[in-house]
């Protein structure tokens, strides 16, 4: 009789565990992003790209004009589906950023990307991300 009572009391907890094991991980769906970034028709040698929505941000690297390793949760996993505002920034040397401003070396990439593109609110850049591959092209201008 005692075993039957314990089983009845434990059954709800067992059901909850079974249901939780069958649930998804709660992560948003992602699409892969590749593409190019140019400034006045020339590939951006190095930089960072940020995809911004109200729910999540994704960050990527730009090397020789190519968008690579765009990450939302894990390295290179992609960008959440939907419309995004986009910011493109010059490459940041994090080791230099750790130094006091008076001791930092000049950043050779700082002037390659006009300031308006550094912030998604002023860049006027956007991207619609869908399932699968999303080849993107961003043509920036210094004019």
mmCIF file of N, CA and C in Angstrom:
data_model
loop_
_atom_site.group_PDB
_atom_site.id
_atom_site.type_symbol
_atom_site.label_atom_id
_atom_site.label_comp_id
_atom_site.label_asym_id
_atom_site.label_seq_id
_atom_site.Cartn_x
_atom_site.Cartn_y
_atom_site.Cartn_z
ATOM 1 N N UNK A 1 0.805 -1.193 0.000
ATOM 2 C CA UNK A 1 0.000 0.000 0.000
ATOM 3 C C UNK A 1 0.858 1.272 0.000
ATOM 4 N N UNK A 2 1.930 1.251 0.821
ATOM 5 C CA UNK A 2 2.836 2.388 0.892
ATOM 6 C C UNK A 2 3.515 2.617 -0.457
ATOM 7 N N UNK A 3 3.888 1.531 -1.123
ATOM 8 C CA UNK A 3 4.530 1.650 -2.438
ATOM 9 C C UNK A 3 3.585 2.288 -3.444
ATOM 10 N N UNK A 4 2.312 1.951 -3.374
ATOM 11 C CA UNK A 4 1.319 2.523 -4.282
ATOM 12 C C UNK A 4 1.154 4.030 -4.029
ATOM 13 N N UNK A 5 1.161 4.449 -2.764
ATOM 14 C CA UNK A 5 1.044 5.869 -2.434
ATOM 15 C C UNK A 5 2.269 6.642 -2.933
ATOM 16 N N UNK A 6 3.473 6.089 -2.752
ATOM 17 C CA UNK A 6 4.692 6.744 -3.214
ATOM 18 C C UNK A 6 4.691 6.871 -4.730
ATOM 19 N N UNK A 7 4.244 5.828 -5.411
ATOM 20 C CA UNK A 7 4.192 5.858 -6.869
ATOM 21 C C UNK A 7 3.229 6.946 -7.343
ATOM 22 N N UNK A 8 2.084 7.055 -6.705
ATOM 23 C CA UNK A 8 1.090 8.067 -7.086
ATOM 24 C C UNK A 8 1.631 9.476 -6.853
ATOM 25 N N UNK A 9 2.385 9.647 -5.763
ATOM 26 C CA UNK A 9 2.948 10.971 -5.479
ATOM 27 C C UNK A 9 4.089 11.322 -6.432
ATOM 28 N N UNK A 10 4.864 10.354 -6.836
ATOM 29 C CA UNK A 10 6.023 10.601 -7.707
ATOM 30 C C UNK A 10 5.638 10.734 -9.176
ATOM 31 N N UNK A 11 4.494 10.209 -9.558
ATOM 32 C CA UNK A 11 4.092 10.203 -10.959
ATOM 33 C C UNK A 11 4.090 11.600 -11.588
ATOM 34 N N UNK A 12 3.547 12.639 -10.949
ATOM 35 C CA UNK A 12 3.586 13.965 -11.576
ATOM 36 C C UNK A 12 5.021 14.449 -11.859
ATOM 37 N N UNK A 13 5.939 14.180 -10.940
ATOM 38 C CA UNK A 13 7.328 14.607 -11.140
ATOM 39 C C UNK A 13 7.985 13.855 -12.291
ATOM 40 N N UNK A 14 7.682 12.583 -12.390
ATOM 41 C CA UNK A 14 8.223 11.777 -13.490
ATOM 42 C C UNK A 14 7.689 12.287 -14.819
ATOM 43 N N UNK A 15 6.403 12.616 -14.880
ATOM 44 C CA UNK A 15 5.820 13.148 -16.110
ATOM 45 C C UNK A 15 6.459 14.479 -16.504
ATOM 46 N N UNK A 16 6.701 15.327 -15.523
ATOM 47 C CA UNK A 16 7.347 16.616 -15.816
ATOM 48 C C UNK A 16 8.741 16.390 -16.385
ATOM 49 N N UNK A 17 9.489 15.472 -15.807
ATOM 50 C CA UNK A 17 10.837 15.179 -16.319
ATOM 51 C C UNK A 17 10.788 14.651 -17.743
ATOM 52 N N UNK A 18 9.836 13.801 -18.031
ATOM 53 C CA UNK A 18 9.698 13.254 -19.388
ATOM 54 C C UNK A 18 9.352 14.371 -20.368
ATOM 55 N N UNK A 19 8.434 15.252 -19.986
ATOM 56 C CA UNK A 19 8.066 16.362 -20.863
ATOM 57 C C UNK A 19 9.236 17.310 -21.093
ATOM 58 N N UNK A 20 9.990 17.612 -20.057
ATOM 59 C CA UNK A 20 11.141 18.502 -20.209
ATOM 60 C C UNK A 20 12.202 17.899 -21.114
ATOM 61 N N UNK A 21 12.383 16.617 -21.038
ATOM 62 C CA UNK A 21 13.388 15.955 -21.886
ATOM 63 C C UNK A 21 13.008 16.055 -23.357
ATOM 64 N N UNK A 22 11.720 16.161 -23.657
ATOM 65 C CA UNK A 22 11.281 16.238 -25.047
ATOM 66 C C UNK A 22 11.208 17.645 -25.591
ATOM 67 N N UNK A 23 11.443 18.672 -24.764
ATOM 68 C CA UNK A 23 11.342 20.056 -25.212
ATOM 69 C C UNK A 23 12.596 20.482 -25.964
ATOM 70 N N UNK A 24 12.459 21.540 -26.787
ATOM 71 C CA UNK A 24 13.635 22.072 -27.478
ATOM 72 C C UNK A 24 14.489 22.843 -26.481
ATOM 73 N N UNK A 25 15.619 23.324 -26.937
ATOM 74 C CA UNK A 25 16.556 23.991 -26.041
ATOM 75 C C UNK A 25 16.227 25.470 -25.822
ATOM 76 N N UNK A 26 15.140 25.955 -26.397
ATOM 77 C CA UNK A 26 14.734 27.331 -26.197
ATOM 78 C C UNK A 26 15.457 28.343 -27.072
ATOM 79 N N UNK A 27 16.358 27.887 -27.908
ATOM 80 C CA UNK A 27 17.096 28.789 -28.777
ATOM 81 C C UNK A 27 16.249 29.160 -29.984
ATOM 82 N N UNK A 28 16.453 30.377 -30.462
ATOM 83 C CA UNK A 28 15.753 30.831 -31.658
ATOM 84 C C UNK A 28 16.342 30.168 -32.897
ATOM 85 N N UNK A 29 15.542 30.025 -33.958
ATOM 86 C CA UNK A 29 16.032 29.427 -35.200
ATOM 87 C C UNK A 29 16.990 30.390 -35.888
ATOM 88 N N UNK A 30 17.994 29.804 -36.556
ATOM 89 C CA UNK A 30 19.052 30.598 -37.173
ATOM 90 C C UNK A 30 19.193 30.319 -38.660
ATOM 91 N N UNK A 31 19.731 31.304 -39.386
ATOM 92 C CA UNK A 31 20.097 31.152 -40.791
ATOM 93 C C UNK A 31 21.578 31.440 -40.934
ATOM 94 N N UNK A 32 22.219 30.788 -41.888
ATOM 95 C CA UNK A 32 23.652 31.013 -42.146
ATOM 96 C C UNK A 32 23.842 32.304 -42.921
ATOM 97 N N UNK A 33 24.932 33.005 -42.626
ATOM 98 C CA UNK A 33 25.228 34.266 -43.299
ATOM 99 C C UNK A 33 26.632 34.214 -43.886
ATOM 100 N N UNK A 34 26.716 34.586 -45.168
ATOM 101 C CA UNK A 34 27.990 34.773 -45.849
ATOM 102 C C UNK A 34 27.858 36.062 -46.643
ATOM 103 N N UNK A 35 28.926 36.503 -47.265
ATOM 104 C CA UNK A 35 28.792 37.663 -48.119
ATOM 105 C C UNK A 35 30.020 38.530 -48.156
ATOM 106 N N UNK A 36 29.835 39.736 -48.715
ATOM 107 C CA UNK A 36 30.940 40.666 -48.899
ATOM 108 C C UNK A 36 30.594 42.040 -48.336
ATOM 109 N N UNK A 37 31.671 42.752 -47.937
ATOM 110 C CA UNK A 37 31.558 44.137 -47.509
ATOM 111 C C UNK A 37 32.625 44.921 -48.260
ATOM 112 N N UNK A 38 32.180 45.953 -48.969
ATOM 113 C CA UNK A 38 33.125 46.825 -49.675
ATOM 114 C C UNK A 38 32.953 48.259 -49.192
ATOM 115 N N UNK A 39 34.024 49.020 -49.333
ATOM 116 C CA UNK A 39 33.988 50.457 -49.059
ATOM 117 C C UNK A 39 34.496 51.136 -50.322
ATOM 118 N N UNK A 40 33.637 51.923 -50.945
ATOM 119 C CA UNK A 40 33.955 52.574 -52.217
ATOM 120 C C UNK A 40 34.456 51.560 -53.249
ATOM 121 N N UNK A 41 33.815 50.400 -53.286
ATOM 122 C CA UNK A 41 34.117 49.375 -54.277
ATOM 123 C C UNK A 41 35.285 48.465 -53.951
ATOM 124 N N UNK A 42 35.990 48.715 -52.846
ATOM 125 C CA UNK A 42 37.142 47.881 -52.468
ATOM 126 C C UNK A 42 36.781 47.040 -51.253
ATOM 127 N N UNK A 43 37.231 45.776 -51.197
ATOM 128 C CA UNK A 43 36.930 44.925 -50.041
ATOM 129 C C UNK A 43 37.443 45.542 -48.734
ATOM 130 N N UNK A 44 36.623 45.510 -47.696
ATOM 131 C CA UNK A 44 37.045 45.970 -46.379
ATOM 132 C C UNK A 44 38.070 44.977 -45.839
ATOM 133 N N UNK A 45 39.307 45.401 -45.580
ATOM 134 C CA UNK A 45 40.351 44.455 -45.175
ATOM 135 C C UNK A 45 40.044 43.718 -43.871
ATOM 136 N N UNK A 46 39.469 44.433 -42.899
ATOM 137 C CA UNK A 46 39.177 43.806 -41.607
ATOM 138 C C UNK A 46 38.104 44.618 -40.905
ATOM 139 N N UNK A 47 37.220 43.925 -40.220
ATOM 140 C CA UNK A 47 36.166 44.621 -39.501
ATOM 141 C C UNK A 47 35.274 43.668 -38.744
ATOM 142 N N UNK A 48 34.219 44.234 -38.185
ATOM 143 C CA UNK A 48 33.225 43.467 -37.454
ATOM 144 C C UNK A 48 31.848 43.848 -37.983
ATOM 145 N N UNK A 49 30.936 42.880 -37.961
ATOM 146 C CA UNK A 49 29.557 43.129 -38.379
ATOM 147 C C UNK A 49 28.643 42.690 -37.246
ATOM 148 N N UNK A 50 27.609 43.490 -36.997
ATOM 149 C CA UNK A 50 26.662 43.190 -35.927
ATOM 150 C C UNK A 50 25.252 43.206 -36.513
ATOM 151 N N UNK A 51 24.490 42.152 -36.224
ATOM 152 C CA UNK A 51 23.088 42.033 -36.634
ATOM 153 C C UNK A 51 22.253 42.216 -35.374
ATOM 154 N N UNK A 52 21.293 43.171 -35.402
ATOM 155 C CA UNK A 52 20.560 43.544 -34.193
ATOM 156 C C UNK A 52 19.055 43.435 -34.425
ATOM 157 N N UNK A 53 18.388 42.750 -33.492
ATOM 158 C CA UNK A 53 16.920 42.725 -33.431
ATOM 159 C C UNK A 53 16.523 43.071 -32.003
ATOM 160 N N UNK A 54 15.235 43.039 -31.730
ATOM 161 C CA UNK A 54 14.774 43.289 -30.370
ATOM 162 C C UNK A 54 15.038 42.099 -29.457
ATOM 163 N N UNK A 55 15.271 40.922 -30.033
ATOM 164 C CA UNK A 55 15.425 39.724 -29.215
ATOM 165 C C UNK A 55 16.868 39.265 -29.024
ATOM 166 N N UNK A 56 17.720 39.457 -30.021
ATOM 167 C CA UNK A 56 19.065 38.875 -29.943
ATOM 168 C C UNK A 56 20.015 39.600 -30.877
ATOM 169 N N UNK A 57 21.302 39.560 -30.571
ATOM 170 C CA UNK A 57 22.339 40.113 -31.443
ATOM 171 C C UNK A 57 23.225 38.992 -31.944
ATOM 172 N N UNK A 58 23.793 39.209 -33.118
ATOM 173 C CA UNK A 58 24.788 38.281 -33.665
ATOM 174 C C UNK A 58 25.985 39.111 -34.099
ATOM 175 N N UNK A 59 27.167 38.541 -33.947
ATOM 176 C CA UNK A 59 28.405 39.233 -34.275
ATOM 177 C C UNK A 59 29.208 38.393 -35.251
ATOM 178 N N UNK A 60 29.848 39.058 -36.204
ATOM 179 C CA UNK A 60 30.686 38.356 -37.168
ATOM 180 C C UNK A 60 31.962 39.113 -37.443
ATOM 181 N N UNK A 61 32.844 38.467 -38.186
ATOM 182 C CA UNK A 61 34.131 39.025 -38.550
ATOM 183 C C UNK A 61 34.146 39.299 -40.048
ATOM 184 N N UNK A 62 34.855 40.336 -40.430
ATOM 185 C CA UNK A 62 35.059 40.630 -41.851
ATOM 186 C C UNK A 62 36.557 40.561 -42.104
ATOM 187 N N UNK A 63 36.955 39.719 -43.065
ATOM 188 C CA UNK A 63 38.360 39.601 -43.457
ATOM 189 C C UNK A 63 38.438 39.640 -44.968
ATOM 190 N N UNK A 64 39.259 40.546 -45.483
ATOM 191 C CA UNK A 64 39.407 40.702 -46.935
ATOM 192 C C UNK A 64 38.062 40.828 -47.637
ATOM 193 N N UNK A 65 37.144 41.549 -47.007
ATOM 194 C CA UNK A 65 35.838 41.788 -47.597
ATOM 195 C C UNK A 65 34.817 40.685 -47.399
ATOM 196 N N UNK A 66 35.212 39.558 -46.817
ATOM 197 C CA UNK A 66 34.305 38.417 -46.636
ATOM 198 C C UNK A 66 33.708 38.411 -45.233
ATOM 199 N N UNK A 67 32.400 38.208 -45.151
ATOM 200 C CA UNK A 67 31.722 38.057 -43.860
ATOM 201 C C UNK A 67 31.905 36.607 -43.422
ATOM 202 N N UNK A 68 32.405 36.422 -42.193
ATOM 203 C CA UNK A 68 32.642 35.064 -41.712
ATOM 204 C C UNK A 68 32.336 34.923 -40.219
ATOM 205 N N UNK A 69 32.142 33.675 -39.822
ATOM 206 C CA UNK A 69 31.947 33.306 -38.418
ATOM 207 C C UNK A 69 30.909 34.171 -37.703
ATOM 208 N N UNK A 70 29.734 34.315 -38.309
ATOM 209 C CA UNK A 70 28.664 35.077 -37.665
ATOM 210 C C UNK A 70 28.059 34.197 -36.571
ATOM 211 N N UNK A 71 27.988 34.766 -35.372
ATOM 212 C CA UNK A 71 27.674 33.984 -34.176
ATOM 213 C C UNK A 71 26.541 34.593 -33.371
ATOM 214 N N UNK A 72 25.567 33.743 -33.021
ATOM 215 C CA UNK A 72 24.517 34.126 -32.086
ATOM 216 C C UNK A 72 24.714 33.420 -30.760
ATOM 217 N N UNK A 73 24.811 32.085 -30.785
ATOM 218 C CA UNK A 73 24.991 31.304 -29.559
ATOM 219 C C UNK A 73 26.395 30.693 -29.491
ATOM 220 N N UNK A 74 26.804 30.039 -30.595
ATOM 221 C CA UNK A 74 28.102 29.373 -30.670
ATOM 222 C C UNK A 74 28.817 29.821 -31.926
ATOM 223 N N UNK A 75 30.128 29.772 -31.919
ATOM 224 C CA UNK A 75 30.941 30.271 -33.035
ATOM 225 C C UNK A 75 30.423 29.779 -34.385
ATOM 226 N N UNK A 76 30.077 30.733 -35.253
ATOM 227 C CA UNK A 76 29.689 30.422 -36.615
ATOM 228 C C UNK A 76 28.305 29.841 -36.802
ATOM 229 N N UNK A 77 27.439 29.897 -35.783
ATOM 230 C CA UNK A 77 26.124 29.250 -35.916
ATOM 231 C C UNK A 77 25.110 30.052 -36.728
ATOM 232 N N UNK A 78 25.325 31.351 -36.939
ATOM 233 C CA UNK A 78 24.431 32.132 -37.789
ATOM 234 C C UNK A 78 23.685 33.227 -37.053
ATOM 235 N N UNK A 79 22.585 33.667 -37.670
ATOM 236 C CA UNK A 79 21.801 34.810 -37.203
ATOM 237 C C UNK A 79 20.346 34.377 -37.048
ATOM 238 N N UNK A 80 19.655 34.933 -36.054
ATOM 239 C CA UNK A 80 18.240 34.611 -35.880
ATOM 240 C C UNK A 80 17.443 35.036 -37.116
ATOM 241 N N UNK A 81 16.362 34.315 -37.374
ATOM 242 C CA UNK A 81 15.525 34.602 -38.528
ATOM 243 C C UNK A 81 14.789 35.924 -38.340
ATOM 244 N N UNK A 82 14.570 36.629 -39.444
ATOM 245 C CA UNK A 82 13.827 37.875 -39.393
ATOM 246 C C UNK A 82 14.638 39.065 -39.860
ATOM 247 N N UNK A 83 14.045 40.244 -39.681
ATOM 248 C CA UNK A 83 14.683 41.482 -40.131
ATOM 249 C C UNK A 83 15.632 42.006 -39.051
ATOM 250 N N UNK A 84 16.815 42.437 -39.505
ATOM 251 C CA UNK A 84 17.853 42.934 -38.603
ATOM 252 C C UNK A 84 18.358 44.292 -39.061
ATOM 253 N N UNK A 85 18.672 45.135 -38.104
ATOM 254 C CA UNK A 85 19.458 46.334 -38.380
ATOM 255 C C UNK A 85 20.919 45.870 -38.343
ATOM 256 N N UNK A 86 21.765 46.520 -39.128
ATOM 257 C CA UNK A 86 23.153 46.068 -39.248
ATOM 258 C C UNK A 86 24.106 47.221 -38.993
ATOM 259 N N UNK A 87 25.168 46.923 -38.256
ATOM 260 C CA UNK A 87 26.263 47.866 -38.048
ATOM 261 C C UNK A 87 27.548 47.207 -38.536
ATOM 262 N N UNK A 88 28.408 48.003 -39.163
ATOM 263 C CA UNK A 88 29.714 47.515 -39.601
ATOM 264 C C UNK A 88 30.754 48.449 -39.003
ATOM 265 N N UNK A 89 31.702 47.837 -38.305
ATOM 266 C CA UNK A 89 32.704 48.610 -37.569
ATOM 267 C C UNK A 89 34.101 48.183 -37.997
ATOM 268 N N UNK A 90 35.062 49.072 -37.783
ATOM 269 C CA UNK A 90 36.439 48.661 -38.066
ATOM 270 C C UNK A 90 36.878 47.581 -37.080
ATOM 271 N N UNK A 91 37.877 46.848 -37.458
ATOM 272 C CA UNK A 91 38.442 45.824 -36.576
ATOM 273 C C UNK A 91 38.955 46.500 -35.312
ATOM 274 N N UNK A 92 38.732 45.860 -34.177
ATOM 275 C CA UNK A 92 39.203 46.386 -32.907
ATOM 276 C C UNK A 92 40.280 45.458 -32.373
ATOM 277 N N UNK A 93 41.441 46.011 -32.086
ATOM 278 C CA UNK A 93 42.521 45.242 -31.480
ATOM 279 C C UNK A 93 42.288 45.279 -29.967
ATOM 280 N N UNK A 94 41.742 44.186 -29.428
ATOM 281 C CA UNK A 94 41.355 44.165 -28.023
ATOM 282 C C UNK A 94 42.543 44.354 -27.089
ATOM 283 N N UNK A 95 43.718 43.896 -27.497
ATOM 284 C CA UNK A 95 44.883 44.083 -26.633
ATOM 285 C C UNK A 95 45.224 45.571 -26.505
ATOM 286 N N UNK A 96 44.999 46.331 -27.577
ATOM 287 C CA UNK A 96 45.239 47.770 -27.518
ATOM 288 C C UNK A 96 44.186 48.460 -26.653
ATOM 289 N N UNK A 97 42.955 47.958 -26.686
ATOM 290 C CA UNK A 97 41.873 48.572 -25.910
ATOM 291 C C UNK A 97 42.093 48.414 -24.402
ATOM 292 N N UNK A 98 42.888 47.432 -24.003
ATOM 293 C CA UNK A 98 43.170 47.213 -22.594
ATOM 294 C C UNK A 98 44.182 48.231 -22.054
ATOM 295 N N UNK A 99 44.887 48.890 -22.943
ATOM 296 C CA UNK A 99 45.895 49.877 -22.542
ATOM 297 C C UNK A 99 45.235 51.238 -22.298
ATOM 298 N N UNK A 100 45.879 52.083 -21.489
ATOM 299 C CA UNK A 100 45.360 53.453 -21.350
ATOM 300 C C UNK A 100 45.404 54.156 -22.713
ATOM 301 N N UNK A 101 44.453 55.043 -23.002
ATOM 302 C CA UNK A 101 44.413 55.711 -24.311
ATOM 303 C C UNK A 101 45.732 56.342 -24.739
ATOM 304 N N UNK A 102 46.476 56.880 -23.812
ATOM 305 C CA UNK A 102 47.741 57.537 -24.172
ATOM 306 C C UNK A 102 48.808 56.561 -24.640
ATOM 307 N N UNK A 103 48.631 55.262 -24.360
ATOM 308 C CA UNK A 103 49.635 54.259 -24.722
ATOM 309 C C UNK A 103 49.222 53.392 -25.915
ATOM 310 N N UNK A 104 48.046 53.660 -26.471
ATOM 311 C CA UNK A 104 47.560 52.849 -27.599
ATOM 312 C C UNK A 104 48.227 53.258 -28.904
ATOM 313 N N UNK A 105 48.481 52.258 -29.743
ATOM 314 C CA UNK A 105 48.991 52.517 -31.094
ATOM 315 C C UNK A 105 47.824 52.977 -31.965
ATOM 316 N N UNK A 106 48.086 53.797 -32.970
ATOM 317 C CA UNK A 106 46.997 54.185 -33.880
ATOM 318 C C UNK A 106 46.431 52.950 -34.587
ATOM 319 N N UNK A 107 45.119 52.913 -34.710
ATOM 320 C CA UNK A 107 44.446 51.789 -35.374
ATOM 321 C C UNK A 107 44.459 52.013 -36.880
ATOM 322 N N UNK A 108 45.138 51.130 -37.634
ATOM 323 C CA UNK A 108 45.209 51.334 -39.087
ATOM 324 C C UNK A 108 43.862 51.162 -39.794
ATOM 325 N N UNK A 109 42.887 50.538 -39.139
ATOM 326 C CA UNK A 109 41.591 50.289 -39.767
ATOM 327 C C UNK A 109 40.525 51.304 -39.372
ATOM 328 N N UNK A 110 40.805 52.139 -38.386
ATOM 329 C CA UNK A 110 39.789 53.025 -37.807
ATOM 330 C C UNK A 110 39.095 53.899 -38.836
ATOM 331 N N UNK A 111 39.815 54.403 -39.809
ATOM 332 C CA UNK A 111 39.221 55.331 -40.768
ATOM 333 C C UNK A 111 38.672 54.642 -42.013
ATOM 334 N N UNK A 112 38.781 53.319 -42.084
ATOM 335 C CA UNK A 112 38.294 52.610 -43.270
ATOM 336 C C UNK A 112 36.773 52.533 -43.340
ATOM 337 N N UNK A 113 36.123 52.543 -42.185
ATOM 338 C CA UNK A 113 34.661 52.454 -42.138
ATOM 339 C C UNK A 113 34.124 53.783 -41.610
ATOM 340 N N UNK A 114 33.389 54.529 -42.430
ATOM 341 C CA UNK A 114 32.822 55.793 -41.962
ATOM 342 C C UNK A 114 31.962 55.598 -40.709
ATOM 343 N N UNK A 115 32.002 56.587 -39.811
ATOM 344 C CA UNK A 115 31.327 56.501 -38.507
ATOM 345 C C UNK A 115 29.842 56.156 -38.593
ATOM 346 N N UNK A 116 29.160 56.615 -39.624
ATOM 347 C CA UNK A 116 27.714 56.377 -39.690
ATOM 348 C C UNK A 116 27.383 54.889 -39.715
ATOM 349 N N UNK A 117 28.300 54.048 -40.192
ATOM 350 C CA UNK A 117 28.059 52.608 -40.267
ATOM 351 C C UNK A 117 28.346 51.893 -38.949
ATOM 352 N N UNK A 118 28.998 52.550 -38.003
ATOM 353 C CA UNK A 118 29.365 51.923 -36.734
ATOM 354 C C UNK A 118 28.156 51.618 -35.860
ATOM 355 N N UNK A 119 27.056 52.317 -36.072
ATOM 356 C CA UNK A 119 25.861 52.188 -35.249
ATOM 357 C C UNK A 119 24.680 51.778 -36.135
ATOM 358 N N UNK A 120 23.964 50.752 -35.723
ATOM 359 C CA UNK A 120 22.831 50.257 -36.515
ATOM 360 C C UNK A 120 21.715 51.290 -36.639
ATOM 361 N N UNK A 121 21.645 52.251 -35.724
ATOM 362 C CA UNK A 121 20.612 53.294 -35.790
ATOM 363 C C UNK A 121 20.892 54.294 -36.910
ATOM 364 N N UNK A 122 22.164 54.477 -37.267
ATOM 365 C CA UNK A 122 22.520 55.473 -38.281
ATOM 366 C C UNK A 122 23.035 54.867 -39.587
ATOM 367 N N UNK A 123 23.284 53.570 -39.591
ATOM 368 C CA UNK A 123 23.920 52.948 -40.765
ATOM 369 C C UNK A 123 23.011 52.848 -41.981
ATOM 370 N N UNK A 124 21.697 52.780 -41.755
ATOM 371 C CA UNK A 124 20.716 52.553 -42.813
ATOM 372 C C UNK A 124 20.903 51.186 -43.479
ATOM 373 N N UNK A 125 21.623 50.282 -42.810
ATOM 374 C CA UNK A 125 21.831 48.928 -43.331
ATOM 375 C C UNK A 125 20.873 47.967 -42.641
ATOM 376 N N UNK A 126 20.362 47.004 -43.412
ATOM 377 C CA UNK A 126 19.488 45.997 -42.835
ATOM 378 C C UNK A 126 19.644 44.684 -43.609
ATOM 379 N N UNK A 127 19.143 43.626 -43.008
ATOM 380 C CA UNK A 127 19.188 42.309 -43.658
ATOM 381 C C UNK A 127 17.979 41.499 -43.208
ATOM 382 N N UNK A 128 17.381 40.795 -44.147
ATOM 383 C CA UNK A 128 16.281 39.873 -43.861
ATOM 384 C C UNK A 128 16.882 38.470 -43.869
ATOM 385 N N UNK A 129 16.901 37.805 -42.724
ATOM 386 C CA UNK A 129 17.520 36.489 -42.607
ATOM 387 C C UNK A 129 16.437 35.415 -42.665
ATOM 388 N N UNK A 130 16.655 34.454 -43.549
ATOM 389 C CA UNK A 130 15.734 33.332 -43.725
ATOM 390 C C UNK A 130 16.450 32.034 -43.377
ATOM 391 N N UNK A 131 15.707 30.946 -43.318
ATOM 392 C CA UNK A 131 16.320 29.633 -43.095
ATOM 393 C C UNK A 131 17.305 29.328 -44.214
ATOM 394 N N UNK A 132 18.348 28.598 -43.907
ATOM 395 C CA UNK A 132 19.332 28.219 -44.916
ATOM 396 C C UNK A 132 20.394 29.281 -45.099
ATOM 397 N N UNK A 133 20.937 29.343 -46.313
ATOM 398 C CA UNK A 133 22.016 30.277 -46.640
ATOM 399 C C UNK A 133 21.478 31.677 -46.944
ATOM 400 N N UNK A 134 22.192 32.686 -46.470
ATOM 401 C CA UNK A 134 21.834 34.081 -46.712
ATOM 402 C C UNK A 134 23.072 34.824 -47.199
ATOM 403 N N UNK A 135 23.303 34.860 -48.527
ATOM 404 C CA UNK A 135 24.444 35.623 -49.041
ATOM 405 C C UNK A 135 24.096 37.115 -49.056
ATOM 406 N N UNK A 136 24.900 37.914 -48.384
ATOM 407 C CA UNK A 136 24.627 39.343 -48.236
ATOM 408 C C UNK A 136 25.749 40.159 -48.870
ATOM 409 N N UNK A 137 25.406 41.343 -49.374
ATOM 410 C CA UNK A 137 26.393 42.268 -49.913
ATOM 411 C C UNK A 137 26.105 43.642 -49.320
ATOM 412 N N UNK A 138 27.129 44.233 -48.704
ATOM 413 C CA UNK A 138 27.021 45.581 -48.159
ATOM 414 C C UNK A 138 28.068 46.444 -48.864
ATOM 415 N N UNK A 139 27.588 47.464 -49.562
ATOM 416 C CA UNK A 139 28.465 48.375 -50.295
ATOM 417 C C UNK A 139 28.463 49.712 -49.564
ATOM 418 N N UNK A 140 29.508 49.963 -48.792
ATOM 419 C CA UNK A 140 29.620 51.185 -48.020
ATOM 420 C C UNK A 140 30.279 52.281 -48.855
ATOM 421 N N UNK A 141 29.991 53.529 -48.477
ATOM 422 C CA UNK A 141 30.539 54.650 -49.221
ATOM 423 C C UNK A 141 31.094 55.698 -48.251
ATOM 424 N N UNK A 142 32.226 56.279 -48.613
ATOM 425 C CA UNK A 142 32.796 57.353 -47.799
ATOM 426 C C UNK A 142 32.218 58.705 -48.194
ATOM 427 N N UNK A 143 31.377 58.747 -49.204
ATOM 428 C CA UNK A 143 30.801 60.010 -49.686
ATOM 429 C C UNK A 143 29.492 60.324 -49.029
#
